[in-house]
Every structure is written in structure tokens, then in C-alpha cells.
XYZ file of C-alpha atoms in Angstrom:
679
model
C -32.740 47.249 -3.135
C -35.855 45.810 -1.558
C -35.419 44.711 2.038
C -37.480 42.158 3.904
C -39.687 44.928 5.356
C -40.976 45.533 1.824
C -39.516 49.042 1.597
C -36.952 50.222 -0.860
C -33.850 51.929 0.441
C -31.252 53.894 -1.332
C -28.248 51.865 -2.379
C -24.923 53.015 -1.022
C -22.166 54.192 -3.289
C -20.475 51.188 -4.917
C -17.065 52.584 -4.074
C -17.823 51.941 -0.394
C -18.767 48.331 -1.082
C -15.283 47.186 -1.993
C -13.705 47.603 1.426
C -16.383 45.727 3.437
C -16.451 42.951 0.825
C -12.684 42.642 0.930
C -12.725 42.505 4.726
C -15.419 39.847 4.624
C -13.340 37.766 2.250
C -10.302 38.023 4.518
C -12.328 37.150 7.601
C -13.890 34.124 5.941
C -10.530 33.001 4.574
C -8.863 33.310 7.963
C -11.711 31.536 9.733
C -11.724 28.722 7.192
C -7.983 28.256 7.473
C -8.306 28.160 11.247
C -10.936 25.420 11.021
C -8.776 23.506 8.584
C -5.916 23.571 11.056
C -8.189 22.083 13.704
C -9.515 19.229 11.611
C -6.313 18.238 9.890
C -2.890 17.335 11.191
C -0.103 19.853 11.129
C 1.765 17.210 9.182
C -0.149 18.270 6.051
C 2.286 20.113 3.871
C 1.923 21.554 0.426
C 4.836 20.972 -1.887
C 5.652 24.012 -3.979
C 5.655 21.826 -7.065
C 2.031 20.845 -6.550
C 0.750 23.967 -8.248
C 2.418 22.895 -11.469
C 0.903 19.441 -11.183
C -2.765 20.385 -10.961
C -4.555 17.868 -13.135
C -6.521 18.980 -16.146
C -10.207 18.546 -15.727
C -12.582 16.336 -17.603
C -13.643 17.196 -21.110
C -17.159 16.072 -20.335
C -18.839 15.148 -17.058
C -20.258 12.078 -18.753
C -16.779 10.617 -19.223
C -15.858 10.816 -15.510
C -12.171 11.000 -16.426
C -9.403 13.176 -15.023
C -5.948 13.594 -16.480
C -3.450 11.599 -14.399
C -1.269 13.279 -11.814
C 2.187 13.911 -13.251
C 5.292 14.414 -11.132
C 8.975 14.531 -11.933
C 11.024 11.403 -11.344
C 13.617 11.721 -8.585
C 16.469 9.266 -8.091
C 16.917 8.157 -4.485
C 20.434 7.255 -3.332
C 21.266 4.355 -1.022
C 21.526 5.077 2.676
C 24.882 4.407 4.298
C 25.557 0.926 5.662
C 24.850 1.981 9.263
C 21.183 2.415 8.296
C 20.715 -1.221 7.261
C 18.373 -1.829 10.222
C 16.843 1.637 10.309
C 13.545 1.932 12.175
C 12.644 5.640 11.814
C 10.201 5.930 14.732
C 12.171 3.737 17.145
C 15.665 4.850 16.204
C 18.333 4.306 18.921
C 20.185 7.356 17.582
C 17.356 9.520 18.947
C 16.816 7.793 22.307
C 18.862 10.340 24.239
C 16.284 13.003 23.360
C 13.631 11.250 25.453
C 13.267 10.314 29.096
C 14.013 6.970 30.696
C 11.045 7.054 33.072
C 8.839 4.053 32.276
C 11.064 3.458 29.225
C 9.385 6.217 27.239
C 12.439 6.429 24.973
C 11.473 3.004 23.575
C 8.069 4.263 22.390
C 7.364 5.698 18.949
C 9.135 9.022 18.369
C 9.116 9.762 14.652
C 11.632 12.224 13.204
C 10.411 15.661 12.093
C 10.034 16.326 8.385
C 13.431 18.019 8.220
C 15.136 14.837 9.450
C 13.266 12.279 7.333
C 15.520 10.125 5.199
C 15.110 10.129 1.444
C 17.354 7.187 0.725
C 17.012 3.453 0.158
C 17.812 1.269 3.168
C 20.426 -1.272 2.056
C 20.524 -4.931 3.113
C 23.492 -6.160 5.164
C 26.490 -7.624 3.378
C 25.893 -11.233 2.444
C 22.095 -10.961 2.584
C 20.284 -13.970 1.117
C 16.631 -14.618 0.247
C 14.940 -15.775 3.474
C 14.463 -19.480 4.075
C 10.929 -20.463 3.189
C 8.136 -21.471 5.531
C 7.804 -23.795 7.431
C 11.537 -24.488 7.513
C 12.106 -20.824 8.438
C 10.480 -21.366 11.829
C 13.528 -23.376 12.869
C 16.371 -21.581 11.077
C 17.379 -18.365 9.304
C 20.478 -16.977 7.617
C 22.897 -15.345 10.056
C 23.834 -12.583 7.587
C 20.172 -11.529 7.296
C 19.974 -10.763 11.031
C 23.644 -10.502 12.056
C 23.362 -10.088 15.824
C 25.784 -11.890 18.120
C 24.827 -10.275 21.423
C 21.486 -12.026 21.738
C 23.131 -15.290 20.695
C 25.759 -15.067 23.436
C 23.377 -13.851 26.139
C 20.519 -16.288 25.492
C 22.223 -19.409 24.142
C 22.003 -21.079 27.581
C 18.206 -20.631 27.440
C 18.010 -22.082 23.924
C 16.505 -18.963 22.355
C 18.745 -19.475 19.360
C 22.084 -20.982 18.440
C 24.550 -20.073 15.690
C 25.625 -22.948 13.475
C 27.804 -22.054 10.524
C 25.960 -19.595 8.291
C 22.648 -19.999 10.113
C 20.849 -19.254 13.339
C 18.947 -22.267 14.651
C 15.888 -21.890 16.883
C 15.580 -24.864 19.270
C 12.302 -23.483 20.631
C 13.603 -22.568 24.046
C 12.864 -19.560 26.234
C 13.632 -18.160 29.646
C 10.770 -20.137 31.230
C 10.930 -23.090 28.844
C 14.625 -23.879 28.172
C 13.710 -27.506 27.330
C 11.446 -26.424 24.505
C 8.308 -24.458 23.812
C 6.273 -27.515 22.783
C 6.068 -29.003 26.277
C 5.393 -25.532 27.711
C 2.407 -24.937 25.407
C 1.165 -28.500 25.997
C 0.865 -27.689 29.711
C -0.815 -24.370 28.892
C -3.248 -26.161 26.597
C -4.165 -28.524 29.425
C -4.947 -25.493 31.584
C -6.914 -23.716 28.801
C -8.860 -26.332 26.799
C -10.154 -23.574 24.526
C -6.793 -23.566 22.749
C -7.589 -27.033 21.405
C -11.121 -26.554 20.111
C -10.897 -23.210 18.303
C -12.335 -21.065 21.097
C -9.010 -19.238 21.446
C -7.900 -17.833 18.099
C -6.005 -14.528 18.623
C -3.227 -13.901 21.131
C -0.608 -11.318 22.018
C 2.809 -12.141 23.464
C 4.307 -9.200 25.384
C 8.089 -9.377 25.549
C 8.144 -12.108 22.946
C 11.845 -12.977 22.731
C 12.351 -14.588 19.321
C 8.619 -15.484 19.160
C 8.919 -19.229 19.751
C 5.638 -19.220 21.705
C 3.754 -17.601 18.845
C 5.442 -19.899 16.354
C 4.331 -23.027 18.204
C 0.739 -21.798 18.507
C 0.438 -21.404 14.726
C 0.259 -25.197 14.411
C -2.543 -25.168 16.996
C -4.678 -22.704 15.048
C -3.860 -19.672 17.230
C -2.661 -16.488 15.509
C -0.328 -14.504 17.758
C 0.972 -10.933 17.568
C 4.463 -11.055 19.071
C 5.307 -7.705 20.658
C 8.703 -6.421 21.755
C 10.556 -3.093 21.775
C 13.794 -2.327 20.041
C 16.058 -2.644 23.082
C 19.259 -4.274 24.280
C 17.961 -7.721 23.285
C 18.585 -6.657 19.678
C 16.070 -7.366 16.964
C 13.604 -9.706 18.706
C 10.890 -8.615 16.285
C 13.248 -8.892 13.321
C 14.077 -12.483 14.279
C 10.363 -13.247 14.582
C 9.530 -11.870 11.148
C 12.568 -13.472 9.557
C 11.168 -16.761 10.856
C 7.748 -16.008 9.312
C 5.964 -15.359 12.628
C 3.673 -12.293 13.081
C 5.349 -9.558 15.128
C 5.403 -5.797 15.644
C 7.645 -3.334 17.491
C 6.007 -1.970 20.625
C 6.245 -1.489 24.365
C 3.703 -0.923 27.135
C 4.936 2.367 28.560
C 2.926 5.609 28.583
C 0.722 5.119 25.515
C -1.879 2.567 24.528
C -0.868 -0.248 22.239
C -2.190 0.188 18.657
C -5.015 -2.314 19.087
C -8.747 -1.912 19.791
C -10.382 -2.778 23.084
C -11.835 -6.238 23.780
C -9.990 -7.886 20.901
C -7.432 -10.533 21.900
C -8.588 -13.916 23.176
C -5.382 -14.490 25.133
C -2.406 -12.450 26.370
C 0.890 -13.978 27.475
C 3.950 -12.901 29.439
C 6.796 -15.328 30.005
C 9.190 -13.540 32.360
C 8.763 -10.501 30.126
C 10.185 -8.155 32.797
C 7.162 -5.858 32.706
C 6.617 -4.467 36.234
C 2.938 -5.366 36.399
C 2.309 -4.140 39.939
C 4.117 -0.795 39.626
C 2.584 2.589 38.723
C -0.776 1.527 40.108
C -0.962 -1.490 37.820
C -1.354 0.701 34.741
C 0.276 -1.895 32.468
C -2.198 -4.533 33.650
C -5.002 -2.094 32.888
C -3.815 -1.951 29.273
C -3.816 -5.750 29.060
C -7.338 -5.654 30.482
C -8.391 -3.137 27.802
C -7.215 -5.202 24.818
C -8.440 -8.580 26.162
C -11.990 -9.446 25.202
C -14.448 -10.452 27.966
C -13.767 -14.067 28.870
C -10.194 -13.759 27.559
C -7.171 -15.256 29.334
C -4.040 -13.658 30.749
C -1.180 -16.136 31.114
C 1.849 -15.369 33.289
C 4.917 -17.515 33.829
C 7.865 -16.280 35.819
C 8.088 -14.030 38.842
C 6.155 -14.045 41.120
C 4.324 -17.236 40.012
C 5.577 -20.360 41.839
C 7.658 -18.119 44.101
C 7.877 -20.783 46.823
C 10.058 -22.953 44.594
C 11.643 -20.358 42.310
C 12.558 -17.369 44.478
C 16.214 -18.389 44.876
C 16.844 -17.964 41.184
C 15.252 -14.524 41.026
C 17.769 -12.572 43.146
C 15.175 -11.729 45.769
C 13.650 -13.079 48.983
C 10.659 -15.349 49.417
C 8.936 -12.628 51.448
C 9.345 -10.085 48.653
C 8.031 -12.536 46.053
C 5.073 -13.457 48.246
C 4.228 -9.775 48.681
C 4.460 -9.177 44.918
C 2.217 -12.149 44.185
C -0.439 -11.016 46.654
C -0.323 -7.482 45.264
C -0.692 -8.844 41.730
C -3.642 -10.981 42.744
C -5.359 -8.026 44.442
C -4.888 -5.830 41.361
C -6.270 -8.491 39.032
C -9.282 -9.019 41.282
C -9.982 -5.272 41.320
C -10.027 -5.383 37.477
C -12.539 -8.248 37.403
C -10.050 -11.028 36.645
C -10.453 -14.410 38.337
C -7.861 -17.129 38.817
C -8.701 -19.722 36.151
C -5.927 -22.309 36.544
C -2.445 -22.697 37.936
C 0.212 -25.368 37.661
C 3.977 -25.310 38.139
C 5.306 -22.045 36.653
C 2.129 -21.079 34.786
C -0.801 -19.103 36.184
C -3.914 -18.232 34.162
C -6.460 -15.538 34.960
C -9.715 -14.956 33.058
C -11.314 -11.571 32.409
C -14.920 -11.491 33.545
C -17.583 -11.699 30.867
C -20.247 -10.660 33.382
C -20.585 -6.903 33.797
C -22.045 -7.284 37.266
C -18.466 -7.313 38.567
C -17.828 -3.833 37.165
C -20.976 -2.524 38.810
C -19.236 -2.987 42.138
C -16.493 -0.529 41.154
C -17.655 2.748 42.628
C -16.670 5.581 44.902
C -13.043 5.772 45.934
C -12.186 2.198 44.877
C -8.961 1.842 42.875
C -8.741 1.457 39.970
C -11.889 3.417 39.081
C -14.006 2.900 35.987
C -13.015 5.036 33.003
C -15.461 7.790 32.151
C -16.866 8.389 28.700
C -14.374 11.105 27.772
C -12.026 8.657 26.045
C -13.092 6.161 23.404
C -12.041 2.610 24.439
C -10.729 1.900 20.927
C -8.737 5.128 20.681
C -5.218 3.743 20.498
C -3.013 5.912 18.299
C -0.744 8.064 20.484
C -3.368 7.796 23.224
C -1.986 8.040 26.784
C -2.555 5.187 29.208
C -5.060 6.020 31.908
C -5.230 4.525 35.421
C -8.786 3.287 35.089
C -10.728 0.197 34.025
C -12.258 0.188 30.547
C -15.625 -1.462 31.143
C -16.904 -3.557 28.201
C -20.208 -2.323 26.837
C -23.070 -4.525 28.090
C -24.709 -4.613 24.658
C -21.703 -6.414 23.172
C -22.156 -9.706 25.015
C -21.804 -11.663 21.769
C -18.206 -10.422 21.470
C -17.175 -12.287 24.615
C -14.986 -15.361 24.324
C -17.314 -18.341 24.397
C -20.105 -16.378 22.725
C -18.209 -16.000 19.469
C -18.314 -18.955 17.064
C -15.260 -21.183 17.210
C -12.545 -21.008 14.616
C -12.796 -21.366 11.611
C -16.589 -20.724 11.553
C -15.846 -17.430 13.273
C -14.273 -16.037 10.097
C -17.510 -16.183 8.105
C -19.977 -14.915 10.733
C -20.731 -11.192 10.902
C -19.581 -9.969 14.344
C -21.932 -8.002 16.542
C -19.604 -4.994 16.466
C -20.090 -4.544 12.722
C -23.324 -2.723 13.598
C -21.198 0.079 15.096
C -19.733 0.853 11.673
C -21.620 3.222 9.347
C -23.098 1.021 6.641
C -21.897 -2.119 8.413
C -24.097 -5.199 8.319
C -23.985 -8.927 7.711
C -24.870 -8.383 4.063
C -22.119 -5.772 3.689
C -19.576 -8.212 5.110
C -20.803 -10.988 2.819
C -20.551 -8.685 -0.188
C -17.030 -7.611 0.833
C -15.876 -11.215 1.218
C -17.322 -12.158 -2.169
C -15.539 -9.236 -3.797
C -12.188 -10.194 -2.296
C -12.505 -13.829 -3.269
C -12.787 -12.705 -6.881
C -9.891 -10.299 -6.484
C -7.633 -12.833 -4.760
C -8.276 -15.343 -7.546
C -7.276 -12.716 -10.086
C -4.182 -11.762 -8.075
C -2.983 -15.363 -8.211
C -3.202 -15.288 -11.991
C -1.144 -12.119 -12.099
C 1.205 -13.246 -9.333
C 1.678 -17.039 -9.314
C 3.874 -16.801 -6.191
C 0.806 -15.845 -4.137
C -0.406 -19.016 -2.461
C 3.012 -20.686 -2.509
C 5.794 -20.816 0.095
C 7.489 -17.893 -1.677
C 5.162 -15.421 0.073
C 4.809 -15.726 3.855
C 4.616 -12.297 5.562
C 1.835 -10.153 4.081
C 0.503 -6.721 5.006
C -2.822 -5.275 3.875
C -1.965 -1.598 4.305
C -5.506 -0.180 4.420
C -8.042 -2.910 4.896
C -11.705 -2.530 5.817
C -13.086 -5.854 7.085
C -10.006 -7.994 6.408
C -11.531 -9.317 3.178
C -8.203 -9.928 1.453
C -6.853 -11.821 4.484
C -10.029 -13.915 4.616
C -9.747 -14.736 0.903
C -6.219 -16.172 1.311
C -6.781 -17.807 4.703
C -5.973 -21.291 3.385
C -2.626 -20.229 1.890
C 0.683 -20.673 3.772
C 0.845 -17.018 4.814
C -0.412 -14.604 7.448
C -1.711 -11.045 7.005
C -1.151 -7.968 9.155
C -4.360 -5.986 8.627
C -3.697 -2.264 8.990
C -6.533 0.196 9.598
C -5.737 3.884 9.234
C -5.988 5.874 12.434
C -7.919 8.428 10.343
C -10.334 5.927 8.778
C -13.528 4.351 10.056
C -12.656 2.042 12.930
C -13.176 -1.457 11.531
C -10.322 -3.160 13.399
C -12.579 -4.598 16.166
C -14.522 -6.463 13.468
C -11.270 -7.855 12.071
C -10.297 -9.239 15.482
C -13.795 -10.599 16.078
C -13.391 -12.558 12.827
C -10.227 -14.199 14.183
C -7.724 -12.109 12.217
C -5.011 -9.757 13.485
C -4.027 -6.179 12.709
C -3.011 -2.766 14.033
C -3.828 0.912 13.773
C -1.377 3.052 11.837
C -0.970 6.425 10.135
C 0.870 6.065 6.823
C 2.242 9.595 7.107
C 4.728 7.878 9.449
C 6.918 4.784 9.354
C 5.433 1.453 10.405
C 6.644 -0.252 13.593
C 8.791 -2.912 11.994
C 12.338 -3.550 10.819
C 13.520 -3.292 7.212
C 13.092 -6.310 4.925
C 10.323 -7.959 6.952
C 7.409 -8.417 4.496
C 7.128 -10.458 1.296
C 3.975 -8.749 -0.001
C 2.380 -5.356 0.590
C -1.182 -4.842 -0.595
C -3.024 -1.534 -0.715
C -6.361 -0.547 -2.137
C -6.859 3.153 -2.998
C -4.563 4.248 -0.190
C -3.326 7.321 -2.054
C -6.862 8.312 -3.029
C -7.760 8.278 0.667
C -4.590 9.724 2.190
C -2.776 11.823 -0.432
C -4.178 15.015 1.084
C -2.271 14.213 4.301
C 0.618 11.948 3.398
C 3.340 12.608 0.848
C 3.234 9.776 -1.685
C 7.017 9.816 -1.943
C 7.514 9.000 1.738
C 4.864 6.278 1.717
C 6.613 4.545 -1.194
C 10.003 4.969 0.490
C 8.548 3.295 3.579
C 7.198 0.464 1.452
C 10.665 0.009 -0.020
C 12.142 -0.100 3.495
C 9.906 -2.867 4.828
C 9.735 -5.015 1.696
C 12.199 -7.839 1.346
C 14.390 -8.012 -1.750
C 12.448 -10.176 -4.217
C 9.273 -9.126 -2.410
C 6.092 -7.785 -3.977
C 3.857 -4.727 -3.752
C 0.317 -5.053 -5.051
C -1.323 -1.633 -5.373
C -4.920 -1.012 -6.435
C -5.281 2.674 -7.144
C -7.192 5.107 -9.322
C -5.694 5.885 -12.693
C -5.170 9.441 -11.474
C -2.252 8.297 -9.309
C -0.843 5.440 -11.395
C 1.628 7.446 -13.459
C 2.850 9.311 -10.384
C 3.425 6.015 -8.557
C 5.344 4.682 -11.538
C 7.444 7.837 -11.670
C 8.436 7.605 -8.003
C 8.977 3.859 -8.366
C 11.515 4.565 -11.088
C 13.443 6.688 -8.606
C 13.295 3.763 -6.170
C 14.931 1.621 -8.886
C 11.720 -0.319 -9.403
C 10.193 -1.097 -12.760
C 6.442 -1.129 -13.360
C 3.832 -2.389 -15.737
C 0.074 -1.979 -15.791
C -2.479 -4.772 -15.830
C -6.260 -4.893 -15.995
C -8.156 -5.744 -12.855
C -10.450 -8.707 -12.395
C -13.271 -6.702 -14.014
C -11.513 -6.534 -17.366
C -10.962 -3.692 -19.787
C -14.529 -2.878 -20.741
C -15.874 -2.169 -17.273
C -13.157 -0.076 -15.696
C -10.680 0.631 -18.437
C -10.306 4.315 -17.664
C -9.872 4.041 -13.917
C -8.099 0.778 -13.224
C -4.552 -0.229 -13.875
C -2.047 -2.575 -12.345
C 1.584 -1.835 -11.594
C 4.141 -4.620 -11.326
C 7.154 -3.369 -9.436
C 10.316 -5.479 -9.013
C 12.824 -4.342 -6.364
C 16.301 -3.111 -7.283
C 19.068 -5.505 -8.323
C 16.956 -8.662 -8.210
C 15.450 -10.642 -11.070
C 12.146 -11.496 -9.352
C 9.001 -9.362 -9.270
C 7.798 -6.825 -6.787
C 4.224 -6.116 -7.720
C 1.941 -3.179 -7.142
C -1.517 -3.027 -8.651
C -3.705 -0.005 -9.181
C -7.445 0.228 -9.526
C -10.263 2.591 -8.794
C -11.801 2.898 -5.386
C -15.530 2.545 -4.821
C -15.720 6.328 -4.488
C -14.992 7.757 -7.907
C -14.379 11.289 -6.736
C -10.642 11.576 -7.296
C -8.526 13.538 -4.824
C -6.649 16.451 -6.366
C -3.288 17.562 -5.078
C -4.238 21.182 -5.615
C -7.216 23.164 -6.842
C -7.664 26.889 -7.405
C -10.780 28.682 -6.255
C -11.405 32.104 -7.723
C -12.552 34.263 -4.834
C -12.935 37.730 -6.319
C -16.690 37.386 -6.758
C -18.315 36.931 -3.358
C -21.395 35.419 -4.935
C -19.513 32.630 -6.674
C -16.643 30.429 -5.579
C -15.631 28.645 -8.725
C -13.349 25.811 -9.740
C -10.517 27.016 -11.943
C -8.006 25.183 -14.102
C -6.182 25.577 -17.372
C -9.295 24.613 -19.327
C -11.564 26.959 -17.335
C -14.058 24.371 -16.141
C -16.307 25.912 -13.494
C -18.193 24.450 -10.584
C -19.831 26.648 -7.931
C -19.052 25.664 -4.340
C -20.818 26.650 -1.176
C -18.932 28.285 1.658
C -19.632 25.257 3.851
C -17.774 23.055 1.388
C -14.848 25.441 1.459
C -14.878 25.452 5.259
C -14.520 21.673 5.187
C -11.241 21.857 3.297
C -7.744 22.922 4.229
C -6.516 25.739 2.019
C -4.061 28.579 1.716
C -4.938 32.081 0.585
C -2.915 33.129 -2.457
C -4.013 36.595 -3.513
C -7.455 36.240 -5.016
C -7.241 32.440 -5.022
C -7.549 29.614 -2.535
C -5.118 26.737 -2.955
C -6.906 23.627 -1.708
C -4.846 20.634 -0.696
C -7.552 18.067 -1.365
C -11.154 17.504 -2.300
C -13.454 15.284 -0.263
C -15.282 12.446 -1.971
C -18.852 13.641 -2.305
C -20.234 11.225 -4.866
C -19.513 10.274 -8.405
C -17.240 12.395 -10.519
C -20.052 13.148 -12.951
C -22.152 14.639 -10.175
C -19.198 16.388 -8.604
C -18.348 18.506 -11.633
C -20.906 20.562 -13.504
C -19.349 21.847 -16.646
C -19.976 25.316 -18.011
C -17.088 25.205 -20.433
C -15.301 22.245 -21.969
C -11.552 21.864 -22.227
């Protein structure tokens, strides 16, 4: 062998080469597996059946086709009746395992894999199809949300009232027992931006039955109503049954699942959140999610304490002290008193960064350092510091953004933070979804009617689907994967709402709360992490009977989805996408999935993603030859991989083979595979 010094050296005996080569293989395998464990969640699990389900490879790279994933159909039984309102990650049965300090037991605590339910959550006895919007805002069927405690405890405040087979919602609340309309009228006088489209998105912490958010819908303001699953029983379930956007959540020890500088307005009406305790850390979270120039509205203690203290089981001195402490905390966070009248006080977050420049030294609260991303909000601990808005994002401040509805069509400044994001990219995305939404309405005539009210886009990018149906009588919860590119700030800047989520876990909502679920290539993107079976079980849990699922997915996953759907007691059929048969015949299909025991449709549609590299559940790599790592399957199609590619993937060592749990998208399928042998 000739070395780089130009001299030839004697080659060692080949028998001595085996041991060092074997050791090198083991070292590289161990190192690669270690890196895989760092980059990917420990939730990734390989099912033993996956090996049998490795897809057959393409017969020719020119055809860009892969045999569909095939899995065995499994029948899922019904859960017992005591699981009719099962919320896996906020389950009261598991509260005793967690501490009561700062109500941490009310936060998300998902069950381990060994405790995950593989059964269908049943509806309560006497369940009826929900009353349709807008009538549902004022009434719902008692048997759909059969809770008497909240009715008895809050009837004097006009939260709700039971009449025969229905709950009626008079529009009252703790701070507005005479009706929410007059309450919001006063608030609108204090914040004129509610009238003219300046204020578009809001969050209501401790929302009750979401009467505040329901009233604002008629005023063009889209509100996320937030409440935990606590002794008030099913506040969020009442909200969603009424057709009002809501999500389970509590400000405790972790950030809320929303990006920074996103909401135009935040509201607390005697929400019982101790704003001045723990160094004001809950106020700091409100500050983080409010955009510069946004409003924080508080009604209840300690506002108007001079006239109200007698009804709050305290003294006027204590209430005065609390109010002064609250005011000092808000000032230290760059809030200013904006308006105040009767029981309502409004503060505005500064849109001028000069205020934050004064926060220095030992001043409390300090500015957050750069070690934590402001938008990091999935199981991210709260920190006792001020998240300072970036000076270069002045156009994201309230007042700088276009007013609603023009705001929906204008590319936000923060789109430039997204790889490949631009005004032209947003325009192209919107155009694409307008075409798709038009096609959806042909396939699903209920879309655009009062039959579909609560909609979730399970893995959106810019909120294109929500924008395309903005004139329909529905609202869309735009979900961005906690593992995907962070596009949620752009969605909020457009005047839409959404949340971060990881679909390996259950969503923060009650069963039977959505009429339509839409997903676009979710399994292509997440099948390497999330078990398809559990995702579909979760979809079944949150869909209403007679609801719909519209799934766009690559043809590789379509048959597997249909197989699992059969076990869920769904039925499916495939349809062409808006592009027709000739353009995407091999990669696009549509599944129509009705729910069990109902005559109406539940729809899921499948189509290809923009990235045509299909994710495989399992792939063998032959590792005996150190000079070649090759793709292996039943038809012996080979593709040589570099070690760097292998290091980027999670795998297990099985003798002379590596079992890879997924393949990254690295371009078109034709370029990805280079055939040496045909099947």
C-alpha cells in the first residue's frame, strides 16, 4: 500500500485486520446511537412488527413510487363509561402523583407508554349532536356536558342555567352578572382599538364558560379561552360545546404553548390567579405572550378596592397594598396604565424599547438573557425575568400591524425569521390553500355550512387553510408541531390563533370537541417519532360523533391509515386531490372516514407532501463491508450512504445490520435512491 509519503510499506496480515475493523464498527455504531439518543426523544420506540412491514423499494428510480406501508388491522374496544371525559395529560386520576405547590398537578402530565389507553372514548348516555352555531352560543344539550356542580355554584352569577334538557348561557360572569354585553361595551369604550380592527387576537385566562370570548366574536376579535381542568368542572368543554375557541391550560410552572409577542389583548375577570405572588412570575408570562402595544385587562380584586373590598373577604388596607404592589410590578415590566373605570383597569405593554434599556443591575425583574428562546414554549419552565421584544421587530407591535381584515393578507415582518419565508412564499401558500379549500368543499359539502364549527389544522405552516375558510361560519385552531419550524408567530401576526403541540401526546382538550380535523402529511413528518395508532386514537377522542377528519398524506401511509381506521370502527374511501389523477395519481389519495354508529361522514384525505422523500418505518443497512453502507430490502436495491448520513439517524444495531427508524427527506425520491438492481 502506498502511503502519503510516497513510500510503499508492507501490508499487515489480513487476519489481523478483522479485529480492528470489527472494533471500529462497534465504536461507530455506539457513537451513532448515542448521538441519535441526543437528537431524538426517548419517546421514539420501534415496534417489533415494523421489521415485517418494511416497504418494498421502487422498481425504477424514474417512477418515484414506493410500495405502501402495510400493517395488520387491530380492533379497539370501547373504554368504560368512567372515561367518557378522559383527558389523558390532565387526568384527575393522576393528580395525586404531583405536587400542589403553584397548582403543578393541573399542568400537563401525560401517562407513560405502559399506561396509554388503547380504547375508544364513549360519549355520555343520551348524547345528541351539538346545537349548531350561532344558536349554540346561548344553549347546549345538558346530556352532552352533564355537570351539575358548576350549575349550582355559579347560577347566581348567571354563568349558566339548566332548563329542561338544556343548559342556557345568559352571558353572565363573576364580574358581569348582568350580562357580558354591557361589560364588553365598557371595555370597548376604554380600548377603542376593539372597534376598528386594531385588536384582533385575545386570550382569556380563567375563562369560566367563555362568555367574554363568545361576545367578542361578534366584534371581530378571536379569543383563546384558557382554563384548567379543576373543581369548576369542564369550563373548556362548555366553551367548545358552545362553538367558542378554548384550550386546557394553567399558568403554573411552565410557559403557555404560545409564542412571544403574539396576543393583542389578555384578560382576567376575577380569574383567581395570584398575580403579585412568586415575584410576579405569572405576570411575566402574560408580558411574554402579549405583543408590544398589547393590552392587559383586569377586573376584580384589587381593582376598585375602595368600593369592592367588603365583598372580597379582606380589608381595605390589604386590597390597597395588593393594588400598589401590582402597579409597581407592571411598571417594572414596562406596562403603563392605559385606562380605568369602575371595575375594569387596562394596562398597555410598551412598544418603545427604551423602557427596557433602563432595566439593569440588581433591578427586579431582570431582563432575560439569550440562553432561552422567547418562543420556546413546550414544557419550558417559567423564568423570573422580562422577555424583551427584539428592536428589529417594530412592525409586529400593535398599531404597526395592519388592521383586521387587511392584516390577514399582509406578510408579517417575522416571516423573514423562517427559512425560506418571504412575502412571495406566503402569497403562494395562500393561493395553494384557496384551491385546496375549494376542492374540499366539493368533496365535503358540509364545509362552509353551520354543520362544521370547531376546526383544527393539526400541522399547519402559515395558517393557509384557516385563511382560505375565513369567511365561513367556523374558527380554526392552528397547531404547529413543537418539532417543526416555528411558524406560529406568523400565524398570530396574521390575526389567527393556534398553539404548539407534539402529536406523540394527547392534545389539551376534552373528548368530542371538534367537528373537523385537518392534517397535511403529518405522518410523513412525524411517523419516525409518533406511533400512528396513538395519533389516530387521539383524533377519535377529540372528534365529535358525526364529525370529520380530512387527511392529506402520501400514498405510502394511506393503506395503513385505512387499516387502523377500520379498527376504530371507521370506514374509508379514497378520492383524488384538487390536482386530479394525471398529475399526482401515484402519491395522492383521499380517505373519507365516518365515525362509529353514525350515518354521517367523518372525512380524512391523503395526499403527497411537497417533499417526495417518503419516510420508512424501518430500513436495513448492511454493515459488514466498512467501505460501503448499503440499503437492503427484499428486492436487493442498493444505495451507498455516507457515515454522516447514518450519524443523523436513530438506529439499533442488529448483528451485521442497522435498523433505522426513519429516513430524513433529502430531496426527491428519484435522487434519493440510486438503483443497482431492480426488484
